């Protein structure tokens, strides 16, 4: 235990906790509309493309995050267009882009530095590689996202619930859809170093799904999703310190446990209600 | 003039589903669009509302400003587990009441309450939308459309799924709104009520279309053949 608390005297632990807090909060919020609009594939695709871009940036030796951000924004725009123009083929196209980017990333790693621990840090995440500039960028990006998210809240609900209605009422649906995709892309690249390219999309998809199990209004789902995401992050991270397991994977497993527990709770609740009603 | 539709045609996969529709609406008009299944009524509404881009012809709002439209779609793709309370749904009708304002204020919430009461679903306010019956959900969506506008209401089969009592009340409500200045476009299969409430009728059919005042419509073959077949049904069934 003493060893556990000694960890908090290290600067990199605090850096990881702050980055993780902001990433998981934003991911939990943005995930709600992504899941409800059945855009989960876009989150997955973006994280793999982000991995491809980062690995190429590392290979040529340019600053990874600063390079990745503008490119991933462009990719987010493209993926959204693909998804909206053709529903079934769009899904397949996104999957293709996603595995291609992954393959390019792996090859470019193996050509330059060999398939070493550096690559596994990108794929599965590592809290040791975070730098101070990562921290600054994450906090700035996260604050912008949180502010925009609050400002867009009303429109986001209307669009997620019924896009045709929102558009007929005069909402610029495309602008808001794009904004959500761009914000998701941003949080994916900044969170990827820590959570891992293979795992970051779980951070976006799990918390809203867990929240939907037990909450029935949009507002409560949004709030719960943010809170569940942050709590699971801290539990998962501390567990990873104690068990010395990889942080990203531990956070996802915590999310899985939360999701299963909440599913069970909601199942029990409905069956109990049914029984109670029959009793009367 | 509020709306001008000129030679509007549209195709789905190369098959023409709306062909050369022409009509004009003035502010305060009550237009009913009638016609058989698949004659392109819902498609025409989507074109008018700007939800469908691939069409030919002109849809023109001469007053040259964006109207706020309250739209009731024929179907919504709301997924079965979408978390939304009835109140959130109705309130979302106010989404563009004041585009500059980012949050709903007191008057928006009061308006939502008022429309919940008008549709007789105020007691469902705190319920989850996806736990309601079909008819209840339709009422929620009508209340939402009412929140969205005081200029133009576009309703795609509003009485579909409603019980007779609610249907009657809805017709009364819409007609009251119309008298107080709201323009109405409604798709309906209920020809009798359409001709008794609307002042203009657009009859769409796969080959031809009629547009004109209701007085003229009830003299056309479209209307007469329909009522004739209804009468013979009544006679045949005793
Ligand atoms: N998404 C679509 N893809 C392909 N064809 C479509 C699509 N939507 C409608 N159609 C076709 O367009 C035609 C007109 O459809 P529309 O929904 O406008 O009819 P409608 O007059 O509203 O019918 P109803 O009375 O059944 O509501 C139909 O023949 C239909 O097959
Ligand atoms: Mg229709």
Short mmCIF file of C-alpha atoms and ligand atoms in Angstrom, two decimals:
data_model
loop_
_atom_site.label_atom_id
_atom_site.label_comp_id
_atom_site.label_asym_id
_atom_site.label_seq_id
_atom_site.Cartn_x
_atom_site.Cartn_y
_atom_site.Cartn_z
CA UNK A 1 0.00 0.00 0.00
CA UNK A 2 2.81 2.39 0.91
CA UNK A 3 4.23 1.68 -2.52
CA UNK A 4 0.91 2.62 -4.04
CA UNK A 5 0.86 6.01 -2.33
CA UNK A 6 4.49 6.59 -3.20
CA UNK A 7 3.37 6.63 -6.84
CA UNK A 8 1.69 9.96 -6.25
CA UNK A 9 5.02 11.61 -5.64
CA UNK A 10 5.86 11.09 -9.32
CA UNK A 11 5.06 13.84 -11.74
CA UNK A 12 4.17 11.48 -14.61
CA UNK A 13 1.40 9.90 -12.54
CA UNK A 14 -0.25 13.25 -12.02
CA UNK A 15 0.15 14.04 -15.67
CA UNK A 16 -1.56 10.77 -16.58
CA UNK A 17 -4.39 11.35 -14.11
CA UNK A 18 -5.11 14.83 -15.43
CA UNK A 19 -4.97 13.79 -19.09
CA UNK A 20 -7.11 10.76 -18.31
CA UNK A 21 -9.70 12.76 -16.42
CA UNK A 22 -10.24 15.22 -19.25
CA UNK A 23 -10.13 12.58 -21.98
CA UNK A 24 -12.60 10.28 -20.31
CA UNK A 25 -15.00 13.11 -19.47
CA UNK A 26 -15.07 14.36 -23.07
CA UNK A 27 -15.28 10.84 -24.47
CA UNK A 28 -18.23 10.05 -22.19
CA UNK A 29 -20.10 13.17 -23.29
CA UNK A 30 -19.42 12.94 -27.02
CA UNK A 31 -20.13 9.22 -27.03
CA UNK A 32 -23.82 9.73 -26.27
CA UNK A 33 -24.72 11.19 -29.66
CA UNK A 34 -22.32 8.89 -31.48
CA UNK A 35 -23.95 5.81 -30.00
CA UNK A 36 -27.51 7.11 -30.35
CA UNK A 37 -27.01 8.06 -34.00
CA UNK A 38 -25.31 4.71 -34.69
CA UNK A 39 -22.02 6.36 -35.57
CA UNK A 40 -19.90 4.15 -33.31
CA UNK A 41 -17.95 2.91 -36.33
CA UNK A 42 -16.67 6.42 -36.93
CA UNK A 43 -15.06 6.47 -33.47
CA UNK A 44 -13.34 3.18 -34.18
CA UNK A 45 -12.22 4.26 -37.65
CA UNK A 46 -10.85 7.55 -36.38
CA UNK A 47 -8.72 5.89 -33.72
CA UNK A 48 -7.11 3.54 -36.23
CA UNK A 49 -6.49 6.32 -38.70
CA UNK A 50 -5.03 8.36 -35.85
CA UNK A 51 -2.63 5.49 -35.16
CA UNK A 52 -1.55 5.46 -38.81
CA UNK A 53 -0.90 9.19 -38.80
CA UNK A 54 0.98 9.17 -35.50
CA UNK A 55 3.22 6.31 -36.58
CA UNK A 56 4.13 8.04 -39.83
CA UNK A 57 4.84 11.24 -37.91
CA UNK A 58 7.11 9.30 -35.55
CA UNK A 59 8.81 7.64 -38.52
CA UNK A 60 9.71 10.93 -40.20
CA UNK A 61 10.46 12.53 -36.87
CA UNK A 62 7.95 15.36 -36.78
CA UNK A 63 5.94 16.24 -33.66
CA UNK A 64 3.20 13.56 -33.63
CA UNK A 65 0.28 15.31 -31.96
CA UNK A 66 0.65 18.63 -33.77
CA UNK A 67 0.77 16.78 -37.10
CA UNK A 68 -2.04 14.41 -36.35
CA UNK A 69 -4.64 16.97 -35.27
CA UNK A 70 -5.20 18.78 -38.60
CA UNK A 71 -5.09 15.54 -40.60
CA UNK A 72 -7.49 13.67 -38.34
CA UNK A 73 -9.96 16.55 -38.60
CA UNK A 74 -9.96 16.13 -42.35
CA UNK A 75 -10.44 12.37 -42.01
CA UNK A 76 -13.35 12.90 -39.61
CA UNK A 77 -15.01 15.09 -42.21
CA UNK A 78 -14.52 12.39 -44.86
CA UNK A 79 -15.76 9.53 -42.69
CA UNK A 80 -18.90 11.48 -41.84
CA UNK A 81 -19.60 12.10 -45.52
CA UNK A 82 -19.09 8.41 -46.31
CA UNK A 83 -21.37 7.33 -43.47
CA UNK A 84 -24.14 9.72 -44.45
CA UNK A 85 -24.16 9.10 -48.15
CA UNK A 86 -24.59 5.34 -48.15
CA UNK A 87 -25.62 3.48 -45.07
CA UNK A 88 -24.49 -0.12 -45.68
CA UNK A 89 -21.60 0.47 -48.05
CA UNK A 90 -20.52 3.34 -45.81
CA UNK A 91 -19.97 1.00 -42.90
CA UNK A 92 -17.80 -1.28 -44.98
CA UNK A 93 -15.85 1.65 -46.41
CA UNK A 94 -15.07 2.94 -42.93
CA UNK A 95 -13.91 -0.52 -41.86
CA UNK A 96 -11.63 -0.69 -44.91
CA UNK A 97 -10.12 2.73 -44.24
CA UNK A 98 -9.66 1.77 -40.62
CA UNK A 99 -7.71 -1.48 -41.21
CA UNK A 100 -5.69 0.11 -44.01
CA UNK A 101 -4.56 2.91 -41.72
CA UNK A 102 -3.68 0.32 -39.09
CA UNK A 103 -1.60 -1.68 -41.57
CA UNK A 104 0.19 1.44 -42.80
CA UNK A 105 0.97 2.37 -39.21
CA UNK A 106 2.42 -1.05 -38.39
CA UNK A 107 4.53 -1.17 -41.55
CA UNK A 108 5.90 2.31 -41.06
CA UNK A 109 6.83 1.44 -37.48
CA UNK A 110 8.58 -1.76 -38.55
CA UNK A 111 10.50 0.04 -41.31
CA UNK A 112 11.88 2.71 -39.02
CA UNK A 113 12.28 1.59 -35.45
CA UNK A 114 11.31 -2.06 -35.68
CA UNK A 115 8.26 -3.55 -34.01
CA UNK A 116 9.40 -2.50 -30.58
CA UNK A 117 7.88 -1.33 -27.37
CA UNK A 118 7.40 2.13 -28.87
CA UNK A 119 4.76 0.75 -31.19
CA UNK A 120 3.04 -1.23 -28.51
CA UNK A 121 2.87 2.00 -26.50
CA UNK A 122 0.91 3.57 -29.34
CA UNK A 123 -1.31 0.57 -29.92
CA UNK A 124 -2.15 -0.27 -26.34
CA UNK A 125 -1.36 2.97 -24.58
CA UNK A 126 1.15 3.97 -21.98
CA UNK A 127 1.16 6.53 -19.24
CA UNK A 128 4.94 6.88 -19.37
CA UNK A 129 5.15 8.45 -22.81
CA UNK A 130 3.02 11.50 -21.97
CA UNK A 131 4.95 14.76 -22.15
CA UNK A 132 4.16 18.14 -20.68
CA UNK A 133 3.12 19.46 -24.07
CA UNK A 134 0.69 16.51 -24.38
CA UNK A 135 -0.78 17.60 -21.09
CA UNK A 136 -1.21 21.22 -22.18
CA UNK A 137 -2.74 20.28 -25.53
CA UNK A 138 -5.14 17.82 -23.89
CA UNK A 139 -6.38 20.31 -21.33
CA UNK A 140 -6.92 23.04 -23.92
CA UNK A 141 -8.69 20.70 -26.37
CA UNK A 142 -10.84 19.24 -23.59
CA UNK A 143 -11.92 22.65 -22.29
CA UNK A 144 -12.90 23.79 -25.78
CA UNK A 145 -14.88 20.57 -26.30
CA UNK A 146 -16.69 20.83 -22.98
CA UNK A 147 -17.70 24.44 -23.64
CA UNK A 148 -18.91 23.67 -27.17
CA UNK A 149 -20.71 20.58 -25.93
CA UNK A 150 -22.69 22.61 -23.42
CA UNK A 151 -23.49 25.27 -26.02
CA UNK A 152 -24.64 22.65 -28.55
CA UNK A 153 -26.58 20.56 -26.05
CA UNK A 154 -30.06 21.67 -27.10
CA UNK A 155 -29.38 21.21 -30.82
CA UNK A 156 -27.62 17.91 -30.24
CA UNK A 157 -30.68 16.42 -28.63
CA UNK A 158 -33.00 17.60 -31.39
CA UNK A 159 -30.67 16.25 -34.08
CA UNK A 160 -30.05 12.90 -32.42
CA UNK A 161 -33.73 12.36 -31.74
CA UNK A 162 -35.08 13.32 -35.15
CA UNK A 163 -32.82 14.84 -37.76
CA UNK A 164 -35.60 15.63 -40.28
CA UNK A 165 -37.60 17.55 -37.74
CA UNK A 166 -34.60 19.55 -36.56
CA UNK A 167 -33.69 20.42 -40.12
CA UNK A 168 -37.25 21.45 -41.00
CA UNK A 169 -37.31 23.69 -37.93
CA UNK A 170 -34.26 25.47 -39.30
CA UNK A 171 -31.31 23.83 -37.53
CA UNK A 172 -28.12 23.56 -39.55
CA UNK A 173 -27.89 19.82 -39.02
CA UNK A 174 -24.77 19.27 -41.13
CA UNK A 175 -22.81 21.87 -39.22
CA UNK A 176 -23.59 20.29 -35.88
CA UNK A 177 -22.95 16.74 -37.10
CA UNK A 178 -19.59 17.85 -38.43
CA UNK A 179 -18.76 19.64 -35.19
CA UNK A 180 -19.46 16.47 -33.22
CA UNK A 181 -17.30 14.38 -35.55
CA UNK A 182 -14.46 16.89 -35.32
CA UNK A 183 -14.60 17.03 -31.55
CA UNK A 184 -14.58 13.24 -31.42
CA UNK A 185 -11.55 13.14 -33.69
CA UNK A 186 -9.74 15.60 -31.44
CA UNK A 187 -10.40 13.73 -28.25
CA UNK A 188 -9.37 10.48 -29.90
CA UNK A 189 -5.94 11.73 -30.96
CA UNK A 190 -5.19 13.41 -27.66
CA UNK A 191 -6.39 10.42 -25.66
CA UNK A 192 -4.76 7.79 -27.84
CA UNK A 193 -1.25 8.02 -26.39
CA UNK A 194 -2.55 7.09 -23.02
CA UNK A 195 -5.41 4.68 -23.83
CA UNK A 196 -3.99 3.11 -26.95
CA UNK A 197 -5.25 3.24 -30.53
CA UNK A 198 -6.87 -0.17 -30.21
CA UNK A 199 -8.78 0.74 -27.08
CA UNK A 200 -9.71 4.42 -27.16
CA UNK A 201 -13.01 3.85 -28.99
CA UNK A 202 -14.15 1.78 -26.02
CA UNK A 203 -13.87 4.91 -23.91
CA UNK A 204 -16.39 6.56 -26.24
CA UNK A 205 -18.86 3.71 -26.65
CA UNK A 206 -19.01 2.04 -23.22
CA UNK A 207 -20.07 4.91 -20.90
CA UNK A 208 -23.16 5.97 -22.90
CA UNK A 209 -24.26 2.35 -23.28
CA UNK A 210 -23.93 1.87 -19.53
CA UNK A 211 -25.86 5.06 -18.83
CA UNK A 212 -28.67 4.10 -21.22
CA UNK A 213 -29.20 0.88 -19.23
CA UNK A 214 -30.51 2.72 -16.20
CA UNK A 215 -31.48 6.24 -17.23
CA UNK A 216 -34.46 7.14 -19.38
CA UNK A 217 -34.06 10.83 -20.14
CA UNK A 218 -31.43 12.33 -22.40
CA UNK A 219 -30.16 14.79 -19.83
CA UNK A 220 -29.64 12.13 -17.18
CA UNK A 221 -27.93 9.85 -19.70
CA UNK A 222 -25.50 12.61 -20.70
CA UNK A 223 -24.62 13.45 -17.11
CA UNK A 224 -24.37 9.79 -16.07
CA UNK A 225 -22.24 8.94 -19.08
CA UNK A 226 -19.70 11.63 -18.20
CA UNK A 227 -19.60 10.56 -14.55
CA UNK A 228 -19.40 6.82 -15.29
CA UNK A 229 -16.59 7.45 -17.74
CA UNK A 230 -14.53 9.42 -15.20
CA UNK A 231 -15.15 6.97 -12.34
CA UNK A 232 -14.24 3.98 -14.50
CA UNK A 233 -11.09 5.75 -15.58
CA UNK A 234 -9.90 6.33 -12.02
CA UNK A 235 -10.82 2.83 -10.80
CA UNK A 236 -9.19 1.24 -13.83
CA UNK A 237 -6.05 3.33 -13.53
CA UNK A 238 -5.57 2.68 -9.81
CA UNK A 239 -6.20 -1.02 -10.39
CA UNK A 240 -3.55 -0.96 -13.09
CA UNK A 241 -1.07 0.60 -10.63
CA UNK A 242 -1.73 -2.07 -8.04
CA UNK A 243 -1.80 -5.04 -10.43
CA UNK A 244 0.80 -3.49 -12.75
CA UNK A 245 -1.38 -4.09 -15.81
CA UNK A 246 -1.58 -1.75 -18.84
CA UNK A 247 -3.68 1.31 -18.02
CA UNK A 248 -5.79 1.51 -21.18
CA UNK A 249 -6.88 -2.11 -21.07
CA UNK A 250 -7.62 -1.92 -17.36
CA UNK A 251 -9.86 1.12 -17.88
CA UNK A 252 -11.77 -0.68 -20.63
CA UNK A 253 -12.23 -3.76 -18.43
CA UNK A 254 -13.56 -1.53 -15.65
CA UNK A 255 -16.02 -0.09 -18.18
CA UNK A 256 -17.02 -3.60 -19.20
CA UNK A 257 -17.68 -4.51 -15.58
CA UNK A 258 -19.71 -1.33 -15.07
CA UNK A 259 -21.72 -2.04 -18.19
CA UNK A 260 -22.45 -5.64 -17.18
CA UNK A 261 -23.40 -4.64 -13.66
CA UNK A 262 -25.75 -1.89 -14.82
CA UNK A 263 -27.31 -4.21 -17.42
CA UNK A 264 -27.94 -6.73 -14.69
CA UNK A 265 -29.42 -4.07 -12.42
CA UNK A 266 -31.81 -2.87 -15.11
CA UNK A 267 -32.80 -6.46 -15.92
CA UNK A 268 -33.49 -7.22 -12.28
CA UNK A 269 -35.41 -3.99 -11.91
CA UNK A 270 -37.76 -4.73 -14.80
CA UNK A 271 -38.36 -8.32 -13.74
CA UNK A 272 -39.00 -7.25 -10.14
CA UNK A 273 -41.42 -4.59 -11.35
CA UNK A 274 -43.21 -7.15 -13.45
CA UNK A 275 -43.46 -9.53 -10.51
CA UNK A 276 -44.71 -6.77 -8.23
CA UNK A 277 -47.37 -5.85 -10.76
CA UNK A 278 -48.47 -9.46 -11.06
CA UNK A 279 -48.62 -9.68 -7.27
CA UNK A 280 -51.15 -6.83 -7.14
CA UNK B 1 -48.02 34.47 -51.37
CA UNK B 2 -46.28 32.20 -48.88
CA UNK B 3 -45.14 29.28 -50.96
CA UNK B 4 -44.85 28.57 -54.65
CA UNK B 5 -44.21 25.07 -55.99
CA UNK B 6 -43.51 24.98 -59.71
CA UNK B 7 -43.05 21.88 -61.90
CA UNK B 8 -41.56 19.86 -59.10
CA UNK B 9 -40.56 16.33 -60.06
CA UNK B 10 -38.46 13.77 -58.25
CA UNK B 11 -37.14 10.29 -58.89
CA UNK B 12 -36.17 7.39 -56.69
CA UNK B 13 -33.73 5.06 -58.44
CA UNK B 14 -34.77 6.37 -61.85
CA UNK B 15 -38.49 5.94 -61.21
CA UNK B 16 -40.44 9.18 -61.18
CA UNK B 17 -42.49 9.37 -57.97
CA UNK B 18 -43.46 13.05 -58.07
CA UNK B 19 -44.17 14.44 -61.52
CA UNK B 20 -44.70 18.08 -62.35
CA UNK B 21 -46.54 19.31 -59.28
CA UNK B 22 -47.68 22.93 -59.29
CA UNK B 23 -49.42 24.88 -56.57
CA UNK B 24 -49.29 28.08 -54.57
CA UNK B 25 -50.21 28.85 -50.98
CA UNK B 26 -51.07 32.12 -49.28
CA UNK B 27 -50.54 32.81 -45.63
CA UNK B 28 -53.49 31.42 -43.69
CA UNK B 29 -54.30 28.68 -46.20
CA UNK B 30 -55.27 25.18 -45.12
CA UNK B 31 -54.07 22.70 -47.73
CA UNK B 32 -54.86 19.03 -47.65
CA UNK B 33 -52.84 16.66 -49.80
CA UNK B 34 -54.74 13.49 -50.61
CA UNK B 35 -54.10 10.54 -52.88
CA UNK B 36 -53.39 6.84 -52.97
CA UNK B 37 -50.46 5.10 -51.22
CA UNK B 38 -47.18 5.64 -52.98
CA UNK B 39 -48.34 8.63 -55.00
CA UNK B 40 -45.48 10.74 -53.68
CA UNK B 41 -47.20 12.83 -50.99
CA UNK B 42 -44.57 12.37 -48.31
CA UNK B 43 -41.81 12.83 -50.86
CA UNK B 44 -43.33 16.14 -51.94
CA UNK B 45 -43.37 17.37 -48.34
CA UNK B 46 -39.72 16.45 -47.92
CA UNK B 47 -38.86 18.43 -51.01
CA UNK B 48 -40.78 21.46 -49.76
CA UNK B 49 -39.01 21.25 -46.41
CA UNK B 50 -35.58 21.01 -48.00
CA UNK B 51 -34.96 17.50 -46.70
CA UNK B 52 -34.48 16.07 -50.18
CA UNK B 53 -31.98 17.67 -52.52
CA UNK B 54 -32.40 15.68 -55.73
CA UNK B 55 -35.45 17.07 -57.47
CA UNK B 56 -36.20 19.31 -60.44
CA UNK B 57 -38.41 22.39 -60.52
CA UNK B 58 -38.75 25.22 -58.02
CA UNK B 59 -39.79 25.51 -54.42
CA UNK B 60 -39.94 29.14 -53.51
CA UNK B 61 -40.85 31.06 -50.37
CA UNK B 62 -41.42 34.54 -51.87
CA UNK B 63 -41.32 36.33 -48.53
CA UNK B 64 -37.65 35.57 -48.81
CA UNK B 65 -36.88 34.58 -45.27
CA UNK B 66 -36.50 31.25 -43.59
CA UNK B 67 -39.82 30.15 -42.19
CA UNK B 68 -39.84 28.21 -38.99
CA UNK B 69 -41.72 25.04 -39.79
CA UNK B 70 -43.35 22.62 -37.40
CA UNK B 71 -43.04 19.23 -39.09
CA UNK B 72 -44.70 15.96 -38.19
CA UNK B 73 -42.96 13.18 -40.15
CA UNK B 74 -44.96 10.14 -41.24
CA UNK B 75 -42.33 7.92 -39.63
CA UNK B 76 -39.40 8.66 -37.37
CA UNK B 77 -36.36 6.48 -37.02
CA UNK B 78 -36.14 6.95 -33.27
CA UNK B 79 -34.43 3.81 -32.00
CA UNK B 80 -36.27 1.70 -29.49
CA UNK B 81 -33.97 2.49 -26.59
CA UNK B 82 -33.43 6.19 -27.26
CA UNK B 83 -33.43 7.86 -23.86
CA UNK B 84 -35.80 10.83 -23.99
CA UNK B 85 -38.56 11.95 -21.70
CA UNK B 86 -41.83 13.19 -23.16
CA UNK B 87 -41.08 16.69 -21.90
CA UNK B 88 -37.61 16.74 -23.47
CA UNK B 89 -39.10 15.65 -26.76
CA UNK B 90 -41.85 18.26 -26.84
CA UNK B 91 -39.44 20.96 -25.65
CA UNK B 92 -37.08 20.10 -28.48
CA UNK B 93 -39.71 21.62 -30.77
CA UNK B 94 -38.49 25.00 -29.50
CA UNK B 95 -35.00 24.24 -30.82
CA UNK B 96 -35.02 27.15 -33.21
CA UNK B 97 -37.48 29.54 -31.63
CA UNK B 98 -34.70 31.96 -30.87
CA UNK B 99 -31.65 30.78 -32.78
CA UNK B 100 -29.37 33.11 -30.84
CA UNK B 101 -30.48 31.73 -27.51
CA UNK B 102 -28.62 28.57 -26.58
CA UNK B 103 -30.88 27.20 -23.89
CA UNK B 104 -34.60 26.87 -23.34
CA UNK B 105 -36.07 29.57 -21.17
CA UNK B 106 -39.22 29.84 -19.08
CA UNK B 107 -41.45 30.80 -21.98
CA UNK B 108 -40.28 27.79 -24.02
CA UNK B 109 -41.08 25.48 -21.13
CA UNK B 110 -44.47 27.13 -20.65
CA UNK B 111 -45.18 26.64 -24.35
CA UNK B 112 -44.24 22.97 -24.11
CA UNK B 113 -46.56 22.54 -21.12
CA UNK B 114 -49.36 24.29 -22.96
CA UNK B 115 -49.02 22.03 -26.01
CA UNK B 116 -48.85 18.93 -23.83
CA UNK B 117 -52.18 20.01 -22.37
CA UNK B 118 -53.66 20.73 -25.79
CA UNK B 119 -52.85 17.18 -26.87
CA UNK B 120 -54.13 15.74 -23.59
CA UNK B 121 -50.81 14.17 -22.62
CA UNK B 122 -49.76 16.45 -19.77
CA UNK B 123 -49.88 13.53 -17.33
CA UNK B 124 -47.31 11.67 -19.45
CA UNK B 125 -44.81 14.55 -19.17
CA UNK B 126 -42.24 12.66 -17.07
CA UNK B 127 -42.61 9.33 -18.88
CA UNK B 128 -40.02 7.90 -21.24
CA UNK B 129 -40.94 8.45 -24.89
CA UNK B 130 -40.06 4.91 -25.93
CA UNK B 131 -42.38 3.41 -23.32
CA UNK B 132 -45.49 5.03 -24.82
CA UNK B 133 -48.02 3.47 -27.17
CA UNK B 134 -47.92 4.39 -30.86
CA UNK B 135 -50.83 6.82 -30.59
CA UNK B 136 -49.34 8.46 -27.52
CA UNK B 137 -46.04 8.88 -29.33
CA UNK B 138 -47.81 10.50 -32.27
CA UNK B 139 -49.46 12.95 -29.90
CA UNK B 140 -46.07 13.82 -28.42
CA UNK B 141 -44.68 14.50 -31.89
CA UNK B 142 -47.68 16.67 -32.78
CA UNK B 143 -47.13 18.68 -29.60
CA UNK B 144 -43.49 19.06 -30.59
CA UNK B 145 -44.47 20.33 -34.04
CA UNK B 146 -46.81 22.88 -32.44
CA UNK B 147 -43.92 24.16 -30.31
CA UNK B 148 -41.80 24.74 -33.38
CA UNK B 149 -43.89 27.32 -35.18
CA UNK B 150 -46.63 29.88 -35.34
CA UNK B 151 -46.37 30.29 -39.10
CA UNK B 152 -46.40 27.00 -40.99
CA UNK B 153 -47.44 23.57 -39.78
CA UNK B 154 -46.59 20.60 -42.02
CA UNK B 155 -48.29 17.40 -40.91
CA UNK B 156 -47.84 14.01 -42.57
CA UNK B 157 -50.91 11.92 -41.67
CA UNK B 158 -51.44 13.49 -38.23
CA UNK B 159 -54.52 11.45 -37.34
CA UNK B 160 -52.85 8.13 -38.14
CA UNK B 161 -53.06 5.99 -35.01
CA UNK B 162 -55.21 8.38 -32.99
CA UNK B 163 -58.46 7.31 -31.36
CA UNK B 164 -61.73 8.84 -32.72
CA UNK B 165 -62.11 11.29 -29.85
CA UNK B 166 -58.54 12.59 -30.15
CA UNK B 167 -58.92 12.73 -33.93
CA UNK B 168 -61.94 14.97 -33.63
CA UNK B 169 -60.19 17.20 -31.11
CA UNK B 170 -57.09 17.41 -33.26
CA UNK B 171 -59.11 18.55 -36.28
CA UNK B 172 -60.73 21.19 -34.12
CA UNK B 173 -57.37 22.31 -32.72
CA UNK B 174 -55.76 22.58 -36.15
CA UNK B 175 -58.71 24.50 -37.50
CA UNK B 176 -58.51 26.93 -34.56
CA UNK B 177 -54.81 27.44 -35.18
CA UNK B 178 -55.60 28.06 -38.83
CA UNK B 179 -58.23 30.68 -37.99
CA UNK B 180 -55.69 32.46 -35.82
CA UNK B 181 -53.36 32.76 -38.82
CA UNK B 182 -51.30 29.57 -39.03
CA UNK B 183 -50.80 28.10 -42.48
CA UNK B 184 -51.44 24.35 -42.61
CA UNK B 185 -50.22 21.68 -45.00
CA UNK B 186 -51.61 18.28 -44.15
CA UNK B 187 -51.46 14.88 -45.78
CA UNK B 188 -54.53 12.85 -45.06
CA UNK B 189 -56.42 9.77 -46.19
CA UNK B 190 -59.52 11.07 -44.47
CA UNK B 191 -61.18 12.74 -47.47
CA UNK B 192 -64.41 13.67 -45.69
CA UNK B 193 -62.67 15.70 -42.99
CA UNK B 194 -60.19 17.08 -45.49
CA UNK B 195 -62.88 18.64 -47.65
CA UNK B 196 -64.78 19.94 -44.65
CA UNK B 197 -61.79 21.73 -43.09
CA UNK B 198 -59.34 22.61 -45.86
CA UNK B 199 -59.77 25.51 -48.25
CA UNK B 200 -57.40 24.00 -50.84
CA UNK B 201 -56.87 20.44 -51.96
CA UNK B 202 -53.98 18.84 -53.79
CA UNK B 203 -54.92 15.42 -55.09
CA UNK B 204 -51.91 13.38 -56.15
CA UNK B 205 -52.08 10.23 -58.15
CA UNK B 206 -49.48 8.34 -60.08
CA UNK B 207 -50.52 9.79 -63.43
CA UNK B 208 -52.14 13.13 -62.80
CA UNK B 209 -52.72 15.67 -60.11
CA UNK B 210 -55.41 18.14 -59.16
CA UNK B 211 -54.86 21.36 -57.32
CA UNK B 212 -57.51 23.91 -56.49
CA UNK B 213 -60.03 25.27 -54.03
CA UNK B 214 -62.05 22.74 -52.06
CA UNK B 215 -65.33 23.91 -53.69
CA UNK B 216 -63.90 22.95 -57.07
CA UNK B 217 -62.39 19.71 -55.83
CA UNK B 218 -65.67 18.23 -54.66
CA UNK B 219 -67.04 18.57 -58.20
CA UNK B 220 -64.17 16.63 -59.75
CA UNK B 221 -64.13 12.97 -60.68
CA UNK B 222 -61.37 12.38 -58.07
CA UNK B 223 -63.73 13.20 -55.26
CA UNK B 224 -66.96 11.90 -56.76
CA UNK B 225 -65.59 8.49 -57.72
CA UNK B 226 -64.30 8.11 -54.20
CA UNK B 227 -67.59 8.95 -52.52
CA UNK B 228 -69.50 6.82 -55.02
CA UNK B 229 -67.43 3.76 -54.15
CA UNK B 230 -67.92 4.50 -50.47
CA UNK B 231 -71.69 4.64 -50.92
CA UNK B 232 -71.79 1.39 -52.84
CA UNK B 233 -69.73 -0.20 -50.05
CA UNK B 234 -72.29 0.90 -47.51
CA UNK B 235 -75.12 -0.48 -49.63
CA UNK B 236 -73.32 -3.78 -50.25
CA UNK B 237 -72.60 -4.26 -46.59
CA UNK B 238 -76.21 -3.70 -45.74
N1 LIG C 1 -36.27 5.95 -49.54
C1 LIG C 1 -36.85 5.53 -50.67
N2 LIG C 1 -36.14 4.80 -51.56
C2 LIG C 1 -36.71 4.38 -52.71
N3 LIG C 1 -37.98 4.62 -53.05
C3 LIG C 1 -38.74 5.33 -52.20
C4 LIG C 1 -38.21 5.82 -50.97
N4 LIG C 1 -39.20 6.50 -50.33
C5 LIG C 1 -40.27 6.43 -51.12
N5 LIG C 1 -40.02 5.73 -52.24
C6 LIG C 1 -40.96 5.47 -53.34
O1 LIG C 1 -41.54 6.70 -53.70
C7 LIG C 1 -42.91 6.55 -53.93
C8 LIG C 1 -43.67 7.61 -53.16
O2 LIG C 1 -43.48 7.44 -51.77
P1 LIG C 1 -44.17 8.38 -50.72
O3 LIG C 1 -43.71 7.95 -49.38
O4 LIG C 1 -43.95 9.79 -51.10
O5 LIG C 1 -45.71 8.02 -50.91
P2 LIG C 1 -46.97 8.54 -50.12
O6 LIG C 1 -47.86 9.20 -51.12
O7 LIG C 1 -46.56 9.33 -48.95
O8 LIG C 1 -47.64 7.18 -49.66
P3 LIG C 1 -48.42 6.80 -48.31
O9 LIG C 1 -49.84 7.21 -48.50
O10 LIG C 1 -48.29 5.33 -48.23
O11 LIG C 1 -47.75 7.50 -47.19
C9 LIG C 1 -43.29 5.14 -53.55
O12 LIG C 1 -43.58 4.42 -54.72
C10 LIG C 1 -42.07 4.56 -52.90
O13 LIG C 1 -41.85 3.26 -53.36
MG1 LIG C 2 -46.63 9.13 -46.97
#
